[in-house]
C-alpha cells in the first residue's frame, strides 16, 4: 500500500525531527505534525529558524526546505487524523507519578488519549505506528481501545521505536544503524509493515531495516536504552575505583574499549547520564520484570540507576567538601543541558548538582549556551517541589543566570563543568590559575589535565 498522507501526533524532540526527515526524503507524502501545545506549534511555524522548539544541528535547514511544502505543523488533530493513511504516535511516556506502578511504570495516559482520538476521528482504515517508547504488549492495549471505540474500521498497529540521540538526531535519522519495525504476521499486518518499510527504504538500505513481531520490537527499544545506560554506569562505577587506586579512567576506558567484543562507545566516564529516557525506560523495564515476578532481573537493572545517582552525589560532594575546607561559596555551573548540542535539560545532572549545592548555601552563577533562564528556573522549581522543600526567596536570591562563560566565572570561586559544550573545552582556563583557591570540577573530563589551574577530573 502506498502511503500518501501521514499524521504524527506529538511535535516534540522525536516527532519534529523524525517527520522533518521523512518529509525531506519523501516529498510525495504530505505530513501533518499535530500537537495540543499551541505555543510549541507556533514555535515550529516561526519564521526565525533559531526559535524552533527543538535545537538540533541540521534541523533548521531541513525545516526551511520542507515546511509548508509537504510538512505542516498545526493543532488540528481531528482533521490530520482523518486525512491520514498512517498515524505515528510520538507522544511523551513519562514515569507514572500516581496510582499503580507510581515512580516506575510508564504513564500511558497520552498514548491512550491518542488511541481514543484516532478511533473517534477516523472515517477510513488506518495504520497506527507506535513511535513512542512503550512497555511490551502496549500494542495490544492500543488495539483494544481502537476496536472498542470504533467497530467499523480496521486498524493495524505497528511498533517502530526511535533510536535517535539528541544532539545528533539528524545525523542518526539520515544514517540509522537500524530501523526496527514490529508487526503482526497476518496478511494485513504484512501489508502495513511493507508500507512502512517502503518509506524508510527511500534512504535506508533494506539490510538495515529489521522486521520482527510487535513484542520483540517494543522490548528491543527498552533493552537498547537499558544496555547503553548500563555501560555508562559500569564505567562510572570504575571511575570511583580509579580515584582510590591511581588508575585513570580514560586510560582504562580506552584500553577496555579496544577489545572489539566490547567496543569504544558509551564508555566515557561522566557526572552521570541524564536525558528524558534512560532512567524512565530502565524503571519501566524493572517494573515489567517485577510484574512478571522476575525480582532478581529487576534489581539488576535498578542498580544501573543507583550507580548513576551515586555518581551525581559523589561529584556534588567533591565540590561541597572543597568549598567547606576553603570557606568558599560561589560556584559557576557551566552547562545545564543533559549533553552538548541540545536545548533539552530533562533529567540533566545539572539539576541534581545545582540542588545539592544550593542546599549547602552555595551561590550559583549558571551558564548554558542553549537552555534559557525560564527553563533553568523551572527545572529547579520542579525539583524542589519533588523533594518537598520550599524553594524560598532566600534560595532563589542565590541563583544568577548568566549570558556568557566569563560572566559566570567572574564572580565564582570554583567552576563545575556539567555539559561537554565545545566552548568550555576551548576556554582559556589558565587565566584563573592566579586566583588562589580557584578549582575546576570537570564533570565531563574535557579539560586538558596539564592546565595551570587546580583541576578535579572524574576518575583521576
Ligand atoms: P516530548 O515531550 O518532546 O514531545 C511529546 C509531545 O506530545 C508534546 O509536545 C505533547 O504536547 C504532545 N502530546 C501529548 N499528548 C498529545 C495528544 N493527545 N495530542 C497531541 N499532542 C500530544 O517527548 P519526546 O522527547 O519527543 O519523546 C516522545 C517519545 O519518544 C517518548 O516515548 C520517548 O521515550 C521516545 N523517545 C524519545 C527520544 C528523545 O531523544 N527525546 C528518543 C527516542 C525515543
Ligand atoms: C539515548 C540513546 O542514545 C538513543 O539511542 C535513544 O533513542 C534515546 O536515548 C531515547 O530513547 O531517548 P540521548 O539520551 O538523547 O539518547 O543521548 P545519549 O547520547 O545516549 O546520552 C545520554 C546521557 O548519557 C547523556 O547525559 C550523556 O552525556 C551521557 N553519556 C553518554 C555518558 O555519560 N557517557 C557516555 O559514554 C555516553
Coordinates of C-alpha atoms in Angstrom, one line a residue, residues 11-12 16 78-79 92 115 129 143 191 201 217-218 220 235 242-243 263 266 269 347 355 393 407-408 444-445:
X11 CA 5.6 17.6 17.9
X12 CA 8.4 17.1 20.4
X16 CA 9.5 17.1 14.9
X78 CA -9.0 15.8 14.2
X79 CA -8.5 16.8 10.6
X92 CA 5.6 11.5 25.8
X115 CA -5.8 5.9 20.5
X129 CA 2.6 3.4 14.4
X143 CA -5.8 -2.3 19.6
X191 CA 1.0 -5.1 4.1
X201 CA 13.8 2.4 2.2
X217 CA 10.2 -4.6 18.7
X218 CA 8.7 -2.9 21.8
X220 CA 14.2 -4.1 21.9
X235 CA 32.4 2.9 33.6
X242 CA 40.2 4.7 39.8
X243 CA 40.2 7.6 42.3
X263 CA 33.9 -1.6 21.6
X266 CA 29.4 4.7 25.8
X269 CA 33.1 8.5 32.4
X347 CA 16.9 14.8 34.0
X355 CA 20.1 21.4 44.1
X393 CA 13.2 33.7 48.2
X407 CA 30.0 36.3 33.3
X408 CA 29.5 33.1 35.2
X444 CA 33.0 15.6 31.7
X445 CA 36.7 15.1 31.6

